[in-house]
CSV table of C-alpha atoms in Angstrom, one decimal:
chain,number,residue,atom,x,y,z
A,1,UNK,CA,0.0,0.0,0.0
A,2,UNK,CA,2.8,2.4,0.8
A,3,UNK,CA,4.6,1.7,-2.5
A,4,UNK,CA,1.4,2.2,-4.5
A,5,UNK,CA,0.9,5.6,-2.8
A,6,UNK,CA,4.4,6.6,-4.0
A,7,UNK,CA,4.3,5.6,-7.7
A,8,UNK,CA,4.8,1.9,-7.1
A,9,UNK,CA,8.3,2.4,-5.7
A,10,UNK,CA,9.8,2.0,-2.2
A,11,UNK,CA,13.0,1.2,-0.3
A,12,UNK,CA,13.2,-1.7,2.0
A,13,UNK,CA,15.9,-1.4,4.7
A,14,UNK,CA,16.7,-3.4,7.8
A,15,UNK,CA,17.1,-1.5,11.1
A,16,UNK,CA,20.1,-3.4,12.4
A,17,UNK,CA,22.5,-4.2,9.7
A,18,UNK,CA,25.5,-2.5,8.1
A,19,UNK,CA,27.2,-2.2,4.7
A,20,UNK,CA,23.9,-1.9,2.8
A,21,UNK,CA,23.1,-5.5,3.6
A,22,UNK,CA,19.3,-6.1,2.9
A,23,UNK,CA,18.7,-2.6,1.4
A,24,UNK,CA,16.6,-2.9,-1.7
A,25,UNK,CA,15.0,-0.4,-4.1
A,26,UNK,CA,11.7,-1.9,-5.5
A,27,UNK,CA,9.9,-0.6,-8.6
A,28,UNK,CA,7.1,-3.1,-8.5
A,29,UNK,CA,4.8,-3.7,-5.5
A,30,UNK,CA,4.4,-7.3,-6.8
A,31,UNK,CA,8.0,-8.0,-5.7
A,32,UNK,CA,7.2,-7.1,-2.1
A,33,UNK,CA,6.7,-10.5,-0.5
A,34,UNK,CA,9.9,-12.1,-1.8
A,35,UNK,CA,12.0,-8.9,-1.3
A,36,UNK,CA,10.7,-8.5,2.3
A,37,UNK,CA,12.1,-11.9,3.3
A,38,UNK,CA,15.5,-11.0,1.8
A,39,UNK,CA,15.6,-7.8,3.8
A,40,UNK,CA,14.3,-9.3,7.1
A,41,UNK,CA,16.5,-12.4,7.0
A,42,UNK,CA,19.3,-12.4,4.3
A,43,UNK,CA,20.5,-15.8,3.5
A,44,UNK,CA,24.1,-14.6,3.2
A,45,UNK,CA,24.8,-12.7,6.4
A,46,UNK,CA,28.5,-12.0,7.1
A,47,UNK,CA,29.5,-12.3,10.7
A,48,UNK,CA,30.6,-8.6,10.7
A,49,UNK,CA,27.0,-7.5,9.9
A,50,UNK,CA,25.0,-10.1,11.9
A,51,UNK,CA,26.2,-9.9,15.5
A,52,UNK,CA,23.0,-11.7,16.6
A,53,UNK,CA,21.0,-8.5,16.9
A,54,UNK,CA,17.2,-8.6,16.1
A,55,UNK,CA,16.1,-6.5,13.2
A,56,UNK,CA,12.9,-5.0,11.8
A,57,UNK,CA,12.2,-3.7,8.3
A,58,UNK,CA,11.7,-0.1,7.3
A,59,UNK,CA,9.7,0.9,4.2
A,60,UNK,CA,10.8,4.3,2.9
A,61,UNK,CA,10.0,6.6,0.0
A,62,UNK,CA,12.4,6.5,-2.9
A,63,UNK,CA,14.2,9.8,-3.5
A,64,UNK,CA,15.9,10.6,-6.8
A,65,UNK,CA,19.2,12.5,-6.2
A,66,UNK,CA,22.9,12.1,-5.3
A,67,UNK,CA,23.9,10.6,-2.0
A,68,UNK,CA,26.2,12.4,0.5
A,69,UNK,CA,27.3,11.9,4.1
A,70,UNK,CA,28.2,14.4,6.7
A,71,UNK,CA,30.8,13.8,9.4
A,72,UNK,CA,30.5,15.9,12.5
A,73,UNK,CA,32.9,16.0,15.4
A,74,UNK,CA,31.1,17.3,18.5
A,75,UNK,CA,32.3,18.5,21.9
A,76,UNK,CA,29.8,19.2,24.6
A,77,UNK,CA,27.0,19.7,22.1
A,78,UNK,CA,29.1,22.1,19.9
A,79,UNK,CA,30.2,21.1,16.4
A,80,UNK,CA,34.0,21.7,16.1
A,81,UNK,CA,34.5,20.0,12.7
A,82,UNK,CA,32.2,19.2,9.8
A,83,UNK,CA,32.8,17.5,6.4
A,84,UNK,CA,30.6,16.6,3.5
A,85,UNK,CA,31.5,13.4,1.5
A,86,UNK,CA,30.2,12.6,-2.0
A,87,UNK,CA,29.1,9.0,-2.4
A,88,UNK,CA,28.7,6.8,-5.5
A,89,UNK,CA,26.4,3.8,-5.4
A,90,UNK,CA,25.7,0.8,-7.5
A,91,UNK,CA,22.8,1.3,-9.9
A,92,UNK,CA,19.7,-0.9,-9.8
A,93,UNK,CA,18.0,-2.7,-7.0
A,94,UNK,CA,20.9,-2.9,-4.5
A,95,UNK,CA,22.5,0.5,-3.9
A,96,UNK,CA,25.8,-0.7,-2.4
A,97,UNK,CA,28.3,2.1,-2.2
A,98,UNK,CA,31.0,2.0,-4.9
A,99,UNK,CA,33.1,5.1,-4.1
A,100,UNK,CA,33.5,8.2,-2.0
A,101,UNK,CA,35.2,11.6,-2.5
A,102,UNK,CA,36.4,14.2,0.2
A,103,UNK,CA,35.7,17.1,0.1
A,104,UNK,CA,32.4,17.2,-1.7
A,105,UNK,CA,32.1,18.7,-5.2
A,106,UNK,CA,28.7,20.2,-4.4
A,107,UNK,CA,28.3,24.0,-4.6
A,108,UNK,CA,29.2,25.8,-1.4
A,109,UNK,CA,25.6,26.7,-0.5
A,110,UNK,CA,24.4,23.1,-0.8
A,111,UNK,CA,27.3,21.9,1.4
A,112,UNK,CA,26.4,24.5,4.0
A,113,UNK,CA,22.7,23.3,3.8
A,114,UNK,CA,23.9,19.8,4.5
A,115,UNK,CA,26.2,20.8,7.4
A,116,UNK,CA,23.4,23.0,8.9
A,117,UNK,CA,20.9,20.1,8.6
A,118,UNK,CA,23.3,17.7,10.3
A,119,UNK,CA,24.0,20.2,13.0
A,120,UNK,CA,20.3,20.5,13.6
A,121,UNK,CA,20.0,16.7,13.7
A,122,UNK,CA,22.7,16.6,16.4
A,123,UNK,CA,20.9,19.2,18.5
A,124,UNK,CA,17.5,17.5,18.1
A,125,UNK,CA,19.0,14.2,19.2
A,126,UNK,CA,20.8,15.7,22.2
A,127,UNK,CA,24.1,14.4,20.9
A,128,UNK,CA,26.8,15.6,23.2
A,129,UNK,CA,30.3,14.4,22.4
A,130,UNK,CA,31.9,12.2,19.6
A,131,UNK,CA,31.4,11.6,15.9
A,132,UNK,CA,27.9,11.8,14.3
A,133,UNK,CA,27.9,10.2,10.8
A,134,UNK,CA,24.7,10.9,8.8
A,135,UNK,CA,23.8,10.1,5.3
A,136,UNK,CA,21.6,12.3,3.1
A,137,UNK,CA,20.1,12.7,-0.3
A,138,UNK,CA,19.7,16.2,-1.9
A,139,UNK,CA,16.4,16.0,-3.8
A,140,UNK,CA,15.1,19.2,-5.5
A,141,UNK,CA,17.9,21.1,-3.6
A,142,UNK,CA,16.7,20.1,-0.2
A,143,UNK,CA,18.7,17.7,2.1
A,144,UNK,CA,16.7,14.6,3.2
A,145,UNK,CA,18.0,12.4,6.0
A,146,UNK,CA,18.6,8.7,4.9
A,147,UNK,CA,20.1,7.4,8.2
A,148,UNK,CA,22.6,8.3,10.9
A,149,UNK,CA,24.9,6.6,13.4
A,150,UNK,CA,26.8,7.9,16.5
A,151,UNK,CA,30.1,6.3,15.4
A,152,UNK,CA,33.0,6.7,13.0
A,153,UNK,CA,32.1,6.3,9.3
A,154,UNK,CA,33.2,3.2,7.5
A,155,UNK,CA,34.3,2.6,3.9
A,156,UNK,CA,37.6,4.4,4.2
A,157,UNK,CA,36.0,7.8,4.9
A,158,UNK,CA,38.2,8.5,8.0
A,159,UNK,CA,41.2,7.9,5.8
A,160,UNK,CA,39.9,10.3,3.1
A,161,UNK,CA,39.3,13.0,5.6
A,162,UNK,CA,42.8,12.5,7.1
A,163,UNK,CA,44.4,12.8,3.6
A,164,UNK,CA,42.3,15.7,2.3
A,165,UNK,CA,42.6,17.8,5.5
A,166,UNK,CA,46.2,16.7,6.3
A,167,UNK,CA,45.3,15.6,9.8
A,168,UNK,CA,44.8,12.6,12.0
A,169,UNK,CA,41.0,12.5,12.1
A,170,UNK,CA,40.9,9.4,14.4
A,171,UNK,CA,43.5,11.0,16.6
A,172,UNK,CA,41.3,14.1,16.9
A,173,UNK,CA,38.3,11.8,17.7
A,174,UNK,CA,40.3,10.0,20.5
A,175,UNK,CA,41.4,13.4,21.9
A,176,UNK,CA,37.7,14.4,22.1
A,177,UNK,CA,36.9,11.2,23.9
A,178,UNK,CA,39.7,12.0,26.4
A,179,UNK,CA,37.9,15.3,27.2
A,180,UNK,CA,40.2,17.5,25.0
A,181,UNK,CA,39.2,20.0,22.4
A,182,UNK,CA,41.4,19.7,19.3
A,183,UNK,CA,42.3,22.9,17.6
A,184,UNK,CA,44.2,23.7,14.3
A,185,UNK,CA,46.6,22.4,13.2
A,186,UNK,CA,45.5,19.1,14.9
A,187,UNK,CA,42.1,19.5,13.3
A,188,UNK,CA,42.1,21.9,10.3
A,189,UNK,CA,39.1,23.9,9.3
A,190,UNK,CA,39.4,23.4,5.6
A,191,UNK,CA,40.8,20.7,3.3
A,192,UNK,CA,44.1,21.3,1.6
A,193,UNK,CA,43.5,18.8,-1.2
A,194,UNK,CA,41.2,15.9,-2.2
A,195,UNK,CA,41.0,12.2,-1.6
A,196,UNK,CA,38.9,9.5,-3.2
A,197,UNK,CA,38.3,5.7,-2.9
A,198,UNK,CA,36.9,3.6,-5.7
A,199,UNK,CA,35.8,0.0,-4.9
A,200,UNK,CA,36.5,-2.9,-7.2
A,201,UNK,CA,33.4,-4.9,-8.4
A,202,UNK,CA,34.1,-8.2,-10.0
A,203,UNK,CA,31.6,-10.0,-12.2
A,204,UNK,CA,29.9,-13.0,-10.7
A,205,UNK,CA,31.7,-16.3,-11.2
A,206,UNK,CA,35.1,-17.9,-10.4
A,207,UNK,CA,38.1,-15.6,-10.6
A,208,UNK,CA,40.3,-16.8,-13.4
A,209,UNK,CA,42.7,-13.8,-13.6
A,210,UNK,CA,43.6,-10.4,-12.2
A,211,UNK,CA,45.8,-8.0,-14.1
A,212,UNK,CA,47.0,-4.4,-13.8
A,213,UNK,CA,47.7,-4.0,-10.1
A,214,UNK,CA,51.2,-2.6,-10.9
A,215,UNK,CA,49.7,-0.3,-13.5
A,216,UNK,CA,47.2,0.9,-11.0
A,217,UNK,CA,49.8,1.7,-8.4
A,218,UNK,CA,51.8,3.7,-11.0
A,219,UNK,CA,48.8,6.1,-11.6
A,220,UNK,CA,49.7,9.5,-10.2
A,221,UNK,CA,48.1,10.1,-6.9
A,222,UNK,CA,47.4,6.5,-6.0
A,223,UNK,CA,48.1,5.7,-2.3
A,224,UNK,CA,46.9,2.1,-2.0
A,225,UNK,CA,45.5,-0.7,-4.2
A,226,UNK,CA,44.0,-3.6,-2.3
A,227,UNK,CA,42.5,-6.8,-3.6
A,228,UNK,CA,40.1,-8.8,-1.5
A,229,UNK,CA,39.7,-11.7,-4.0
A,230,UNK,CA,42.2,-14.0,-5.7
A,231,UNK,CA,42.3,-16.5,-8.5
A,232,UNK,CA,40.1,-19.4,-7.7
A,233,UNK,CA,37.7,-17.4,-5.4
A,234,UNK,CA,34.0,-17.4,-6.2
A,235,UNK,CA,32.4,-14.0,-6.5
A,236,UNK,CA,28.7,-13.6,-6.0
A,237,UNK,CA,26.3,-10.7,-6.5
A,238,UNK,CA,27.3,-7.5,-4.8
A,239,UNK,CA,24.6,-7.3,-2.2
A,240,UNK,CA,26.6,-5.6,0.6
A,241,UNK,CA,29.9,-3.9,1.1
A,242,UNK,CA,31.8,-7.0,2.1
A,243,UNK,CA,31.0,-8.5,-1.2
A,244,UNK,CA,33.1,-6.0,-3.1
A,245,UNK,CA,36.4,-7.2,-4.5
A,246,UNK,CA,38.9,-4.5,-3.3
A,247,UNK,CA,39.6,-0.8,-3.5
A,248,UNK,CA,41.8,1.9,-4.8
A,249,UNK,CA,42.7,5.0,-2.6
A,250,UNK,CA,44.0,8.2,-4.2
A,251,UNK,CA,44.7,11.8,-3.5
A,252,UNK,CA,44.9,14.9,-5.6
A,253,UNK,CA,45.3,18.7,-5.5
A,254,UNK,CA,41.5,18.9,-5.3
A,255,UNK,CA,38.5,16.6,-5.2
A,256,UNK,CA,38.1,16.4,-8.9
A,257,UNK,CA,41.7,15.3,-9.4
A,258,UNK,CA,41.5,12.7,-6.7
A,259,UNK,CA,38.3,11.3,-8.1
A,260,UNK,CA,39.8,11.0,-11.5
A,261,UNK,CA,42.9,9.3,-10.2
A,262,UNK,CA,40.9,6.7,-8.3
A,263,UNK,CA,38.7,6.0,-11.3
A,264,UNK,CA,41.7,5.7,-13.6
A,265,UNK,CA,43.5,3.3,-11.3
A,266,UNK,CA,40.4,1.1,-10.8
A,267,UNK,CA,40.1,0.8,-14.6
A,268,UNK,CA,43.6,-0.7,-14.7
A,269,UNK,CA,42.5,-3.7,-12.6
A,270,UNK,CA,40.2,-6.0,-14.6
A,271,UNK,CA,39.1,-9.0,-12.5
A,272,UNK,CA,38.2,-11.8,-14.9
A,273,UNK,CA,35.7,-14.4,-13.9
A,274,UNK,CA,34.3,-17.5,-15.7
């Protein structure tokens, strides 16, 4: 009924999972029964995302727009650092994240709107001290909250912030937890460059060959190339973050240069399956 009220589309999302496990975008209400079971109790649940916790299913409206996240560092209710990250996701039914860029390439006014919205969220939740990581979509120029968590972000975002801002972001977070208030240069106000990560997505099948790792490492700006699969491994459908096949981390003079470097390096690493 909810999907039909919203043009036949909806998002199914589990309340206690991570890495996009169980998240599905449906375009046909007739798919609901089978899809609901996949979201409520996925057959392939990695230990890192299970943890034995009970979970419910949320049904949400589909928003058309780009995804972003906001990372706030908060001390006694005051935001002392804020960053906007651009996110890239897999098209289709399962929107698993495929890459991130820091800082965001959004216009300044849109970034400020996201930071303001995240700051209001922190205030409304009574969040006092630590990192608040929230995910948003900008639809028709207006930020809409997707989800949030009172923890460090995953998917290499802390590394991207550390590279782009030339700081130790996790060190600053630990200082906050010790009761300190990090100031520049420990925690800079603005980025001095850009950083990006691109995740490797292998086709389904058995891995028969991997080429181009050395070529990827020679791309200007590349900091790290990591493979999470090897020849002989079986690769399934990418239904969650742990099902990806590796990543490429890169930096640049700005966010555009870093994103291009990560994409170019990822292109050098074809993972062949049969």
